[in-house]
XYZ file of C-alpha atoms in Angstrom:
503
model
C 131.956 161.896 122.823
C 128.259 162.515 122.874
C 126.132 162.713 126.192
C 124.529 159.347 125.103
C 127.942 157.516 125.068
C 129.235 159.197 128.036
C 126.284 157.928 129.961
C 126.343 154.615 128.704
C 130.061 154.327 129.316
C 129.682 155.509 133.022
C 126.814 152.958 133.467
C 128.928 150.208 132.140
C 131.729 151.076 134.466
C 129.347 151.176 137.291
C 127.928 147.836 136.510
C 131.071 146.263 136.377
C 132.020 147.837 139.580
C 128.801 146.307 141.156
C 130.146 142.793 140.195
C 132.991 143.566 142.727
C 130.928 143.787 145.925
C 131.355 140.414 147.009
C 132.309 140.663 150.750
C 131.986 144.044 151.430
C 130.166 145.152 154.655
C 129.210 148.446 153.564
C 127.952 149.972 150.032
C 130.902 151.248 148.542
C 129.510 151.946 144.873
C 129.540 155.575 144.019
C 127.055 156.058 140.988
C 128.783 159.162 140.063
C 127.398 162.620 139.089
C 125.679 162.932 135.722
C 124.796 166.118 133.927
C 121.724 167.765 135.430
C 118.465 168.262 133.349
C 115.455 170.153 133.517
C 112.314 167.596 133.079
C 110.938 167.874 129.694
C 107.413 167.676 130.932
C 105.388 168.562 133.898
C 102.568 166.197 133.449
C 99.915 168.653 135.088
C 97.426 165.548 134.577
C 99.403 163.158 136.348
C 97.142 163.114 139.416
C 94.560 161.168 137.137
C 96.921 158.557 136.018
C 95.645 154.980 136.753
C 97.361 153.773 139.944
C 98.647 150.181 140.649
C 98.431 149.550 144.440
C 95.549 152.067 145.003
C 92.204 151.994 143.336
C 92.939 155.531 142.620
C 94.967 158.721 143.911
C 91.689 159.912 145.680
C 92.132 156.954 147.989
C 94.682 158.976 150.134
C 93.382 162.269 151.273
C 96.141 165.164 151.537
C 95.075 167.838 153.816
C 94.963 171.409 152.453
C 98.078 173.609 152.898
C 98.309 176.926 154.668
C 98.114 179.996 152.550
C 101.533 181.484 151.321
C 100.346 184.733 152.874
C 100.043 183.153 156.367
C 102.695 183.740 158.901
C 103.473 180.272 159.309
C 104.397 179.738 155.567
C 106.311 182.932 155.489
C 108.438 181.642 158.319
C 109.164 178.690 156.596
C 110.037 180.451 153.439
C 112.423 182.555 155.456
C 114.066 179.733 156.926
C 114.686 178.152 153.365
C 116.163 181.516 152.122
C 118.467 181.910 155.005
C 119.623 178.098 154.515
C 120.518 178.898 151.005
C 122.871 181.700 152.274
C 124.397 179.440 155.050
C 124.669 176.095 153.347
C 127.563 173.816 154.196
C 129.776 171.950 151.710
C 128.076 168.596 153.068
C 124.687 170.072 152.426
C 125.623 171.112 148.816
C 127.014 167.546 148.332
C 123.712 166.038 149.370
C 121.693 168.511 147.172
C 123.876 167.573 144.130
C 123.542 163.862 144.730
C 119.754 163.770 144.934
C 119.504 166.481 142.280
C 120.076 163.651 139.851
C 116.503 162.405 140.665
C 115.188 160.668 143.518
C 113.611 157.888 141.929
C 116.872 156.978 140.148
C 118.720 157.468 143.277
C 116.698 154.862 145.188
C 116.539 152.428 142.298
C 120.356 152.575 142.467
C 120.460 152.077 146.203
C 118.220 149.195 145.806
C 120.326 147.663 143.115
C 123.376 148.229 145.404
C 121.656 146.353 148.120
C 120.725 143.417 145.815
C 124.440 143.142 144.856
C 125.603 143.201 148.423
C 123.060 140.193 149.434
C 123.243 138.407 146.156
C 125.435 135.627 147.528
C 125.297 131.887 147.994
C 124.830 130.497 151.263
C 127.850 129.607 153.482
C 128.876 126.023 153.771
C 130.035 124.886 157.107
C 132.999 122.483 156.806
C 132.650 121.301 160.470
C 128.953 120.175 160.091
C 129.038 119.260 156.388
C 125.898 121.486 156.128
C 124.921 124.884 154.536
C 124.141 127.612 157.259
C 120.557 128.451 157.424
C 119.710 131.933 155.812
C 119.361 134.708 158.252
C 116.007 136.186 157.495
C 117.518 139.779 158.572
C 120.149 139.276 155.619
C 118.175 137.457 152.887
C 119.554 135.983 149.713
C 118.826 138.281 146.964
C 118.165 135.923 144.250
C 116.344 136.861 141.080
C 112.891 136.062 142.264
C 113.766 138.316 145.421
C 115.246 141.093 143.362
C 112.411 141.208 140.810
C 109.674 141.330 143.825
C 111.854 144.001 145.350
C 112.120 146.299 142.173
C 108.413 145.792 141.322
C 107.210 146.696 144.753
C 109.507 149.567 145.036
C 108.624 150.859 141.316
C 104.658 150.418 142.389
C 104.838 152.158 145.671
C 106.935 154.955 144.406
C 104.609 155.590 141.305
C 101.465 155.429 143.289
C 102.860 157.766 145.852
C 103.679 160.358 143.045
C 100.288 160.007 141.353
C 98.782 161.090 144.808
C 101.354 163.735 145.232
C 100.661 165.088 141.582
C 96.894 165.042 142.467
C 97.262 167.333 145.511
C 99.787 169.703 143.733
C 97.277 170.567 141.284
C 94.424 170.473 143.510
C 95.876 172.984 145.847
C 98.292 174.875 143.477
C 100.873 176.232 146.127
C 103.386 177.941 143.721
C 106.918 176.448 143.539
C 109.629 178.473 145.135
C 111.069 179.260 141.785
C 107.897 181.123 141.086
C 108.154 182.778 144.156
C 111.651 184.243 143.283
C 113.912 181.775 144.887
C 116.566 180.010 142.633
C 116.688 176.200 143.248
C 120.295 174.948 143.501
C 119.371 172.128 140.869
C 116.989 172.195 138.050
C 113.426 170.835 139.061
C 110.001 170.333 137.310
C 107.887 173.638 137.223
C 105.061 171.966 139.398
C 103.419 173.178 142.393
C 105.539 172.597 145.721
C 102.961 170.933 147.917
C 103.337 168.147 148.776
C 107.003 167.585 148.129
C 107.745 164.900 145.424
C 111.110 164.138 147.000
C 109.904 163.735 150.408
C 107.118 161.131 149.129
C 109.981 159.091 147.039
C 112.084 159.344 150.116
C 109.589 157.876 152.677
C 107.991 155.322 150.186
C 111.665 153.952 149.370
C 112.763 153.867 152.893
C 109.875 151.766 154.162
C 110.023 149.420 151.107
C 113.712 148.656 151.332
C 113.704 148.332 155.201
C 111.128 145.499 154.678
C 113.376 143.644 152.371
C 116.774 144.513 154.146
C 116.125 144.731 157.967
C 119.853 144.928 158.672
C 120.193 148.015 156.512
C 117.530 150.000 158.414
C 119.941 152.612 159.974
C 121.609 153.178 156.453
C 118.299 153.454 154.680
C 116.791 155.801 157.252
C 119.883 158.007 157.010
C 119.650 158.265 153.242
C 115.854 159.087 153.517
C 116.398 161.825 155.985
C 119.243 163.307 153.789
C 116.907 163.048 150.810
C 114.174 165.113 152.471
C 116.647 167.686 153.991
C 117.998 168.106 150.553
C 114.639 169.510 149.435
C 115.083 172.357 152.051
C 118.761 172.849 151.409
C 118.147 173.103 147.674
C 115.652 175.592 147.839
C 113.182 173.130 146.549
C 110.417 172.963 149.202
C 109.556 174.436 152.424
C 109.046 172.276 155.714
C 105.305 171.767 155.377
C 105.691 170.750 151.690
C 108.038 167.850 153.060
C 105.857 166.911 155.716
C 102.928 166.513 153.738
C 105.025 164.469 151.086
C 106.172 162.267 153.827
C 102.607 161.638 155.383
C 101.039 160.599 152.131
C 104.006 158.230 151.196
C 103.458 156.515 154.629
C 99.863 155.700 153.678
C 100.880 154.368 150.343
C 103.793 152.442 151.865
C 101.434 150.844 154.349
C 99.151 149.375 151.498
C 102.512 148.147 149.505
C 103.803 146.326 152.483
C 100.255 144.480 153.106
C 100.613 143.208 149.678
C 104.243 142.133 150.288
C 103.036 140.166 153.286
C 100.263 138.450 151.355
C 101.872 137.688 148.181
C 102.991 134.101 149.080
C 106.746 134.759 148.885
C 107.103 133.648 152.491
C 105.997 129.935 151.365
C 108.643 130.100 148.247
C 111.189 127.953 150.348
C 108.763 125.170 151.308
C 109.559 121.508 150.386
C 109.848 121.085 146.554
C 111.105 117.435 146.203
C 107.428 116.160 145.876
C 107.534 118.352 142.687
C 110.518 116.791 141.427
C 109.268 113.541 141.863
C 106.378 114.231 139.712
C 108.250 115.980 136.862
C 107.379 114.688 133.600
C 110.974 114.238 132.557
C 113.217 111.208 132.145
C 116.336 112.962 133.640
C 115.767 115.674 136.124
C 118.129 118.378 137.245
C 120.520 118.042 139.876
C 122.751 120.648 141.629
C 126.104 120.759 140.022
C 127.687 122.671 142.923
C 130.369 121.091 145.191
C 129.017 120.300 147.625
C 125.394 120.192 146.196
C 122.780 122.591 147.619
C 119.080 123.082 147.439
C 117.720 125.801 145.146
C 116.767 129.343 146.266
C 113.042 129.858 146.492
C 112.034 127.021 144.147
C 108.391 127.758 144.786
C 108.481 131.382 143.606
C 106.364 130.534 140.681
C 103.235 130.487 143.140
C 103.943 134.243 144.028
C 101.044 136.584 143.307
C 101.554 138.369 140.031
C 101.034 142.184 139.138
C 99.130 141.644 136.063
C 96.007 139.486 135.830
C 96.996 136.232 137.074
C 94.853 134.081 134.779
C 96.147 135.848 131.645
C 99.531 135.515 133.007
C 99.325 131.779 133.512
C 98.065 131.422 129.991
C 101.421 132.614 128.790
C 103.529 129.700 130.453
C 105.605 128.080 127.760
C 104.863 124.553 126.317
C 106.637 121.339 127.430
C 110.311 121.264 126.367
C 111.312 118.436 124.106
C 112.299 115.092 125.875
C 115.805 114.407 126.617
C 115.658 111.158 124.309
C 114.237 113.543 121.372
C 115.974 114.361 118.323
C 115.348 118.123 119.102
C 116.833 117.825 122.556
C 119.949 116.117 121.472
C 120.635 118.418 118.463
C 120.268 121.317 121.061
C 122.599 119.864 123.696
C 125.330 119.198 120.700
C 125.049 122.888 119.730
C 125.946 124.003 123.402
C 128.836 121.535 123.173
C 129.977 122.896 119.819
C 129.507 126.382 120.898
C 131.574 125.851 124.129
C 134.253 123.987 122.150
C 134.723 126.756 119.707
C 133.962 129.991 121.799
C 135.301 132.945 120.251
C 136.639 136.189 122.126
C 133.421 137.964 121.174
C 131.171 135.304 122.425
C 133.219 135.044 125.759
C 132.890 138.820 126.119
C 129.165 138.705 125.573
C 128.678 135.884 127.993
C 130.795 137.650 130.715
C 128.956 141.011 130.306
C 125.581 139.499 130.530
C 126.528 137.095 133.354
C 124.682 138.882 136.076
C 125.364 136.136 138.564
C 126.273 136.471 142.344
C 127.109 139.814 143.625
C 125.491 141.699 140.704
C 122.199 143.462 140.359
C 120.914 140.391 138.574
C 119.638 140.483 134.990
C 116.507 142.557 136.013
C 118.712 145.152 137.824
C 120.874 145.098 134.605
C 117.995 146.091 132.874
C 116.996 148.601 135.506
C 120.377 150.428 134.601
C 119.620 150.496 131.047
C 116.214 152.035 131.728
C 118.080 154.600 134.127
C 120.044 156.002 131.230
C 117.125 156.121 128.844
C 114.926 158.051 131.321
C 117.576 160.548 131.825
C 118.314 161.046 128.276
C 114.609 161.521 127.834
C 114.652 164.006 130.668
C 111.799 162.397 132.601
C 110.428 164.169 135.732
C 110.009 162.064 138.878
C 106.451 160.927 138.259
C 107.109 159.787 134.726
C 110.375 157.917 135.758
C 108.541 156.083 138.503
C 106.120 155.196 135.860
C 108.850 153.693 133.698
C 110.347 151.829 136.490
C 107.040 150.325 137.797
C 106.040 149.240 134.504
C 109.263 147.486 133.738
C 109.721 145.822 136.995
C 106.271 144.548 137.311
C 106.695 142.840 134.022
C 109.949 141.521 134.999
C 108.555 140.071 138.215
C 105.695 138.461 136.457
C 108.064 136.943 133.770
C 110.125 135.587 136.609
C 107.065 133.951 138.401
C 105.912 132.130 135.284
C 109.719 131.231 134.353
C 110.021 129.742 137.754
C 107.078 127.750 137.895
C 108.307 126.185 134.241
C 111.755 125.557 136.050
C 110.050 123.587 138.855
C 107.824 121.855 136.780
C 109.953 120.252 134.234
C 113.259 120.213 136.123
C 115.163 120.228 132.902
C 118.926 119.571 133.540
C 121.687 122.126 132.789
C 123.396 121.119 129.508
C 126.693 120.073 131.497
C 124.892 117.897 133.714
C 124.061 115.710 130.518
C 127.542 116.276 128.836
C 130.181 116.878 131.584
C 132.514 117.660 128.801
C 130.867 121.016 128.214
C 133.083 123.845 129.572
C 130.902 126.901 130.834
C 132.533 130.410 130.798
C 130.518 131.396 133.890
C 129.178 129.785 136.945
C 126.528 127.625 136.349
C 123.332 128.946 137.868
C 121.980 126.521 140.507
C 118.472 126.080 139.133
C 116.890 124.012 136.444
C 117.506 125.236 132.982
C 113.917 125.631 131.280
C 113.038 128.408 130.500
C 116.006 131.002 130.268
C 115.653 133.946 132.666
C 118.019 135.951 130.484
C 115.814 135.260 127.495
C 112.647 135.935 129.162
C 113.767 138.997 131.190
C 115.527 140.779 128.227
C 112.608 140.108 125.717
C 110.059 141.589 128.245
C 112.569 144.625 128.902
C 113.011 145.253 125.401
C 109.204 145.106 124.494
C 108.522 147.669 127.197
C 111.329 150.086 126.748
C 110.852 150.101 123.154
C 107.156 151.293 123.586
C 108.288 153.971 125.963
C 111.591 154.941 124.128
C 110.703 154.152 120.550
C 113.699 156.221 119.329
C 116.027 153.753 121.003
C 114.309 150.563 119.183
C 117.420 149.576 117.339
C 119.959 149.905 120.239
C 117.376 148.162 122.521
C 117.237 145.260 120.268
C 120.817 145.177 120.028
C 121.159 144.892 123.753
C 118.286 142.356 124.153
C 119.666 140.072 121.318
C 123.058 139.875 123.091
C 121.523 139.119 126.443
C 119.294 136.538 125.156
C 122.005 134.716 123.270
C 124.612 135.166 126.016
C 123.540 131.967 127.847
C 124.166 129.791 124.878
C 127.635 131.408 124.537
C 128.183 130.825 128.427
C 127.306 127.145 127.666
C 124.507 127.038 130.448
C 121.456 127.001 128.067
C 119.810 125.356 125.213
C 118.574 127.167 122.030
C 114.886 125.689 122.650
C 115.145 127.293 126.413
C 116.283 130.504 125.130
C 113.578 130.604 122.323
C 110.709 129.758 124.724
C 112.019 132.361 127.255
C 111.887 134.969 124.640
C 108.541 134.138 123.471
C 107.378 134.348 126.983
C 109.138 137.780 127.732
C 107.520 139.040 124.588
C 104.082 138.079 125.544
C 104.302 139.377 129.237
C 105.985 142.499 127.968
C 103.047 142.978 125.538
C 100.641 142.574 128.337
C 102.500 145.253 130.221
C 102.350 147.794 127.576
C 98.757 147.240 126.978
C 98.271 148.276 130.476
C 100.396 151.307 129.980
C 98.420 152.181 126.932
C 95.442 152.721 128.985
C 96.873 154.395 132.153
C 96.205 157.882 131.142
C 99.760 158.999 130.461
C 100.255 160.631 127.106
């Protein structure tokens, strides 16, 4: 079994495990320990790369470190050396866990939390009403998840660009270059400030904003991550402190954006929109009992790429329900459902990405994880990958949601109750297909970043795109429009990446 196959099999197992989180009170997924790797590049010019949230890395000032000849530094260095000689099994376990890569681990944690909170509201039989959503325990719907993944990725990336700038500005030598042997492979870059601490603090502040009830768990993971830099012989205490401090500044900028991106109004009244929908038959909830959609106004949320350009990528109006094109598409769904093969059923199930999963966006984050590990990306480059992918997935969701709640196209089984779906019917209008738009965007970006995987990525994307037709929840015209939308937004994102300074 090749390394690639082993990693992909493990990822598949973990993805399926993620589908079993319903009802868990605590995070129970173990993402396992994959082979360690030494990063393929150091990206010494990373401090000059184009930032996302900040106007540039120079926006955040990182204080100069003390000289390595100073008594203060030598005391810190001795402490790390002594720690390596007296480390406990628990400390070694933590070093091994975070040695897989801090960016990857925090993305895994984010996906776990999304799966935990990706649930439907609870129906109260006594009152005949759905319980109101607790703001401290939010419903992690697709718009919520893509917003989280994008903000986390952008904040991590900007924090690391700032860290890289300071590393090569001050050039405090790594501990490896001072004779220590780290417990896990790390990039051969200056040690000040600590990239691990920068990732930990940024991630903790972003995730706590999205999941207030998980604050204690998240803070404990961040503390462990920072301490692991000392236990592993990677950094001294002042490296960690500097990374933590710069990250707090970047996180503050990111959270200001989150508080003003209009997501807080995404649950406002939407019935007037439905009344104005240019469709003769409009969407209705098919759940029993019927429930209102989650964040129906998420199409108004601020985009990451130029809003005017993104808006121009909105799909054209779908065919009217009375048209031949629509009836042909509806008949195709019925015929597919009536003759669904085992392979089609398996494809629909694998790409279901419904409740208690990472969502389709998280599914593509999992795929990105295995690719960036195979590519042996350092922390900065891994953060760039996630930031680029997730900003595009967020903007695709925003445009897609706007189309959904403009046209209110019914799901196929609303118009033809004889259609038997193989998965739960999403509680949202059909047009455009989320799976198609997300997967086309992801395929465009990941193919740009990992061209050697073009054939494999196309195969994954094609399966994800057609899966909803196999499931009986989508029309082909909705899939085609979603694919075009995703490709266009993906191209917009890759054009940004081509000019961000990374080689």
